[in-house]
Protein backbone atom coordinates (compact mmCIF):
# COMPACT_ATOMS: atom_id res chain seq x y z
CA MET A 1 0.32 27.09 -3.24
CA GLU A 2 3.98 27.94 -3.91
CA ARG A 3 4.74 27.38 -0.24
CA PHE A 4 2.93 24.01 -0.27
CA ALA A 5 4.96 22.94 -3.31
CA SER A 6 8.25 24.07 -1.75
CA GLU A 7 7.57 22.42 1.64
CA SER A 8 6.30 19.25 -0.04
CA GLU A 9 9.41 19.09 -2.23
CA ALA A 10 11.68 19.28 0.81
CA LEU A 11 9.68 16.68 2.76
CA ALA A 12 9.50 14.35 -0.26
CA HIS A 13 13.27 14.41 -0.68
CA THR A 14 13.82 13.81 3.01
CA LEU A 15 11.51 10.83 3.13
CA ALA A 16 12.92 9.40 -0.14
CA GLU A 17 16.49 9.70 1.11
CA VAL A 18 15.73 8.02 4.45
CA LEU A 19 13.89 5.15 2.74
CA ALA A 20 16.82 4.79 0.34
CA GLU A 21 19.21 4.56 3.29
CA LYS A 22 17.12 1.70 4.72
CA LEU A 23 17.74 -0.09 1.41
CA GLU A 24 21.48 0.72 1.64
CA ARG A 25 21.24 2.57 -1.66
CA LYS A 26 22.58 5.96 -2.61
CA SER A 27 20.31 8.60 -1.12
CA ASN A 28 21.57 11.30 -3.49
CA PHE A 29 19.74 9.56 -6.36
CA PHE A 30 16.67 11.74 -5.78
CA LYS A 31 18.46 15.07 -5.69
CA GLU A 32 20.30 14.17 -8.88
CA ASN A 33 17.34 12.79 -10.76
CA CYS A 34 14.08 14.30 -9.43
CA VAL A 35 13.79 17.69 -11.05
CA ARG A 36 11.19 20.38 -10.73
CA ASN A 37 9.99 20.21 -14.33
CA THR A 38 8.70 16.65 -13.83
CA CYS A 39 7.54 16.88 -10.21
CA TYR A 40 4.15 18.60 -9.94
CA VAL A 41 1.29 19.66 -7.72
CA ARG A 42 -2.33 18.76 -8.44
CA MET A 43 -5.43 20.26 -6.88
CA ASN A 44 -8.51 18.02 -6.93
CA ARG A 45 -12.16 18.88 -6.52
CA TYR A 46 -14.80 16.14 -6.07
CA PRO A 47 -18.36 17.51 -6.37
CA PRO A 48 -21.12 15.92 -4.30
CA CYS A 49 -22.83 12.88 -5.81
CA PRO A 50 -26.38 11.79 -4.82
CA LYS A 51 -25.43 8.12 -5.35
CA PRO A 52 -21.90 7.80 -3.84
CA SER A 53 -22.02 4.03 -3.75
CA GLU A 54 -22.34 3.94 -7.53
CA VAL A 55 -19.76 6.53 -8.54
CA TYR A 56 -16.10 6.82 -7.73
CA GLY A 57 -14.48 10.18 -7.18
CA LEU A 58 -11.28 8.51 -8.36
CA MET A 59 -10.99 4.93 -9.66
CA PRO A 60 -8.76 2.40 -7.81
CA HIS A 61 -5.14 2.95 -8.96
CA THR A 62 -1.53 3.28 -7.90
CA ASP A 63 0.59 6.38 -8.47
CA SER A 64 3.15 6.36 -11.27
CA ASP A 65 5.83 8.23 -9.33
CA PHE A 66 8.28 7.65 -6.47
CA LEU A 67 6.02 8.98 -3.75
CA THR A 68 3.03 11.25 -3.28
CA ILE A 69 2.36 13.78 -0.53
CA LEU A 70 -1.36 14.38 -0.12
CA TYR A 71 -3.26 16.88 2.00
CA GLN A 72 -7.00 16.25 2.15
CA ASP A 73 -9.81 18.31 3.72
CA GLN A 74 -12.10 17.05 6.47
CA VAL A 75 -14.72 15.53 4.18
CA GLY A 76 -12.90 12.23 3.73
CA GLY A 77 -13.42 9.65 1.03
CA LEU A 78 -9.88 8.40 0.45
CA GLN A 79 -9.52 4.61 0.86
CA LEU A 80 -6.64 2.23 0.42
CA ILE A 81 -6.11 -1.53 0.28
CA LYS A 82 -4.99 -3.14 3.51
CA ASP A 83 -5.25 -6.91 4.21
CA ASN A 84 -7.45 -7.35 1.12
CA ARG A 85 -9.96 -4.73 2.31
CA TRP A 86 -10.69 -1.16 1.56
CA VAL A 87 -9.80 0.99 4.55
CA ALA A 88 -10.86 4.59 4.96
CA VAL A 89 -8.06 7.08 5.62
CA LYS A 90 -9.50 9.27 8.36
CA PRO A 91 -8.92 13.00 7.68
CA ASN A 92 -6.67 14.78 10.11
CA PRO A 93 -5.82 18.51 9.77
CA ARG A 94 -2.38 17.96 11.26
CA ALA A 95 -1.41 15.01 9.08
CA LEU A 96 -0.16 14.45 5.55
CA ILE A 97 -0.68 11.23 3.69
CA ILE A 98 2.39 9.66 2.00
CA ASN A 99 1.83 7.09 -0.75
CA ILE A 100 4.67 4.99 -2.13
CA GLY A 101 4.44 4.95 -5.97
CA ASP A 102 5.24 2.49 -8.70
CA LEU A 103 8.78 3.79 -9.29
CA PHE A 104 9.77 3.26 -5.64
CA GLN A 105 8.41 -0.28 -5.80
CA ALA A 106 10.60 -1.05 -8.81
CA TRP A 107 13.67 0.82 -7.45
CA SER A 108 13.39 -1.04 -4.12
CA ASN A 109 12.80 -4.39 -5.84
CA GLY A 110 9.44 -4.68 -4.18
CA MET A 111 10.53 -3.91 -0.62
CA TYR A 112 8.30 -0.86 -0.65
CA LYS A 113 4.96 -1.51 -2.30
CA SER A 114 2.97 0.91 -4.38
CA VAL A 115 -0.29 1.41 -2.52
CA GLU A 116 -3.62 0.93 -4.37
CA HIS A 117 -6.11 3.62 -3.42
CA ARG A 118 -9.39 5.22 -4.53
CA VAL A 119 -11.63 8.14 -3.68
CA MET A 120 -15.37 7.70 -2.82
CA THR A 121 -17.74 10.58 -3.38
CA ASN A 122 -19.87 12.31 -0.75
CA PRO A 123 -23.64 12.67 -1.26
CA THR A 124 -23.91 16.21 -0.02
CA VAL A 125 -20.47 17.87 0.40
CA GLU A 126 -17.76 18.51 -2.15
CA ARG A 127 -14.23 17.36 -1.37
CA PHE A 128 -10.87 19.05 -2.04
CA SER A 129 -7.36 17.70 -1.88
CA THR A 130 -3.89 18.86 -2.92
CA ALA A 131 -1.11 16.45 -3.91
CA TYR A 132 2.60 16.70 -4.66
CA PHE A 133 4.15 14.01 -6.91
CA LEU A 134 7.88 13.25 -6.69
CA CYS A 135 8.95 12.20 -10.18
CA PRO A 136 12.35 11.79 -11.85
CA SER A 137 13.53 13.39 -15.08
CA TYR A 138 12.23 11.65 -18.18
CA ASP A 139 15.64 10.22 -19.04
CA ALA A 140 16.33 8.92 -15.50
CA VAL A 141 16.79 5.14 -15.46
CA ILE A 142 15.04 3.19 -12.69
CA GLU A 143 17.40 0.36 -11.74
CA CYS A 144 16.01 -2.39 -9.54
CA SER A 145 18.07 -3.18 -6.43
CA GLY A 146 19.17 -6.64 -5.32
CA ASP A 147 20.85 -9.64 -6.88
CA CYS A 148 17.56 -11.02 -8.18
CA PRO A 149 15.72 -8.04 -9.67
CA SER A 150 12.00 -8.45 -10.20
CA TYR A 151 11.88 -5.62 -12.73
CA ARG A 152 14.14 -4.72 -15.63
CA ASN A 153 15.75 -1.27 -15.95
CA PHE A 154 13.60 1.31 -17.63
CA SER A 155 13.45 5.08 -18.04
CA PHE A 156 10.66 7.29 -16.63
CA ARG A 157 9.90 8.42 -20.15
CA GLU A 158 9.39 4.87 -21.23
CA PHE A 159 7.19 3.96 -18.28
CA ARG A 160 5.13 7.15 -18.55
CA GLN A 161 4.48 6.52 -22.21
CA GLN A 162 3.51 2.91 -21.53
CA VAL A 163 1.06 3.97 -18.84
CA GLN A 164 -0.57 6.46 -21.22
CA ASP A 165 -0.79 3.79 -23.94
CA ASP A 166 -2.25 1.22 -21.53
CA VAL A 167 -4.92 3.62 -20.28
CA LYS A 168 -5.83 4.66 -23.78
CA LYS A 169 -6.05 1.10 -25.18
CA LEU A 170 -7.25 -0.85 -22.11
CA GLY A 171 -8.75 1.69 -19.76
CA TYR A 172 -6.33 0.83 -16.93
CA LYS A 173 -2.62 0.77 -16.13
CA VAL A 174 -0.88 -2.59 -16.73
CA GLY A 175 1.98 -2.12 -14.35
CA LEU A 176 5.76 -2.31 -14.03
CA PRO A 177 8.08 -4.13 -16.53
CA SER A 178 9.29 -7.39 -15.06
CA SER A 179 12.90 -8.55 -15.46
CA HIS A 180 11.84 -11.10 -18.06
CA LYS A 181 9.16 -9.22 -20.02
CA GLU A 182 8.88 -6.18 -22.19
CA VAL A 183 6.89 -3.13 -21.26
CA GLY A 184 3.28 -3.77 -22.28
CA ASP A 185 3.12 -7.35 -21.04
CA THR A 186 1.02 -8.24 -18.02
CA HIS A 187 2.70 -7.21 -14.74
CA SER A 188 1.91 -7.07 -11.09
CA THR A 189 1.85 -3.45 -9.98
CA THR A 190 -1.66 -2.40 -10.94
CA ARG A 191 -4.68 -4.64 -10.66
CA LYS A 192 -6.78 -5.10 -13.73
CA LYS A 193 -9.96 -4.86 -11.69
CA GLU A 194 -10.95 -4.39 -8.12
CA VAL A 195 -10.20 -7.01 -5.50
CA PRO A 196 -13.46 -8.94 -5.06
CA SER A 197 -15.60 -8.81 -1.91
CA LEU A 198 -13.89 -5.75 -0.44
CA LYS A 199 -15.62 -4.01 2.42
CA SER A 200 -14.83 -0.52 3.70
CA GLU A 201 -13.91 0.04 7.31
CA GLY A 202 -15.18 3.27 8.82
CA GLU A 203 -12.55 3.78 11.52
CA GLY A 204 -9.73 4.50 9.11
CA ILE A 205 -6.13 5.36 9.78
CA PRO A 206 -5.34 8.87 11.15
CA ALA A 207 -1.73 8.88 10.01
CA LEU A 208 0.96 9.51 7.51
CA PHE A 209 1.02 6.28 5.55
CA VAL A 210 3.83 4.55 3.73
CA ARG A 211 2.82 1.15 2.38
CA GLY A 212 5.07 -1.85 2.35
CA ALA A 213 4.90 -5.15 4.37
CA PRO A 214 5.05 -7.95 6.82
CA GLU A 215 4.92 -5.83 9.89
CA GLN A 216 3.16 -2.56 10.75
CA ILE A 217 5.24 -0.10 12.73
CA TRP A 218 3.85 3.05 14.38
CA ILE A 219 6.57 5.65 14.61
CA LYS A 220 6.39 8.61 16.97
CA VAL A 221 8.13 11.40 15.14
CA ARG A 222 7.28 14.58 17.02
CA ASN A 223 10.23 14.39 19.41
CA ASP A 224 12.91 12.66 17.34
CA GLY A 225 11.96 13.78 13.85
CA ILE A 226 11.23 11.60 10.82
CA ARG A 227 14.82 10.96 9.72
CA GLU A 228 16.20 9.86 13.11
CA THR A 229 13.15 7.79 13.93
CA ILE A 230 13.25 5.78 10.70
CA LYS A 231 17.04 5.44 10.91
CA ASN A 232 16.71 3.79 14.34
CA MET A 233 13.79 1.60 13.33
CA HIS A 234 14.39 -2.09 13.87
CA THR A 235 13.07 -4.40 11.13
CA LYS A 236 12.98 -8.17 11.58
CA SER A 237 12.83 -8.86 7.88
CA ARG A 238 14.36 -7.21 4.78
CA ALA A 239 11.85 -8.85 2.51
CA ARG A 240 9.06 -6.31 2.77
CA ILE A 241 8.54 -3.39 5.17
CA GLN A 242 5.34 -1.63 6.08
CA VAL A 243 5.89 1.66 7.75
CA VAL A 244 3.04 3.75 9.10
CA LEU A 245 4.24 7.16 10.15
CA SER A 246 2.30 8.87 12.91
CA ILE A 247 1.17 12.44 12.68
CA TYR A 248 3.79 14.84 11.30
CA ASP A 249 3.61 18.24 12.93
CA LEU A 250 2.80 20.74 10.21
CA LYS A 251 3.66 23.83 12.22
C-alpha cells in the first residue's frame, strides 16, 4: 500500500503538471500546494447485492480534489457520464483510471471538466478498488484562470467545509462557487439528481480517462511517455479538451 501511494503521488504530480502546462499555467503549483497530509489513499469494498439494479455501490458524484488515480479489480461496476449516458469503464489489469476533480475544473476555468461517476453493485461477487486523491493544503487558494473566470477564488478548507455542509443538509454536493455567487448557492459542478433516461453501455472504455471536451483524443503513451505525448498533442480548440489516455504500462 505504501508503494501504491508513493507511485500514485508521483504519477498524479506528473499528470497535473502536464495538464497545467497545456493551460499555460505554472506547473509548480502542485508541488508547492499539494501536501501529503491532505492527499490520501482510500480502499473500497463493495459487497455483492442480490438486486444490483436497485442499489448503488456508490452514488453518482464528482470528486472534490484535483485528480483521482483509481485502480479497480476485474469485477467492474464503475460507470461515468459520456454524451448524456452512463458508460461502463471496462476493467483492465494494466490500466489506471484518472478522474479530473472539482478543483481542477475551477482552476482551469472549466477547460477540464470534473467527471461524474458512480459504482454499480454485482449480484454475486464483491468488488475492490483503491484510489489516490490529489488534494491541496487546506489554506491553498484555488484561483480560476482566464480573463473571464467562471468561479471565484476560494480555499480548499472553505470548499471542503461547504461540501460537508451541503451533504449534511441536502444529501448531495452543490458544487463550485461561481464568480458572482457565494459558496452555498446553486452551482454547476455537481448535479442535484441523476441525468434522466440514462442507459448503460456494456462495452465500456478500457483506458486511462481524463474528462474534458469537444474532441476525444486517444494517446499512445507506451513509446513516448505521458508527458511528451500530451505536450505534443494538437488541440483545435482551447475552450474544452477531452483527453482519453490509453493504457499506461504499470511495469
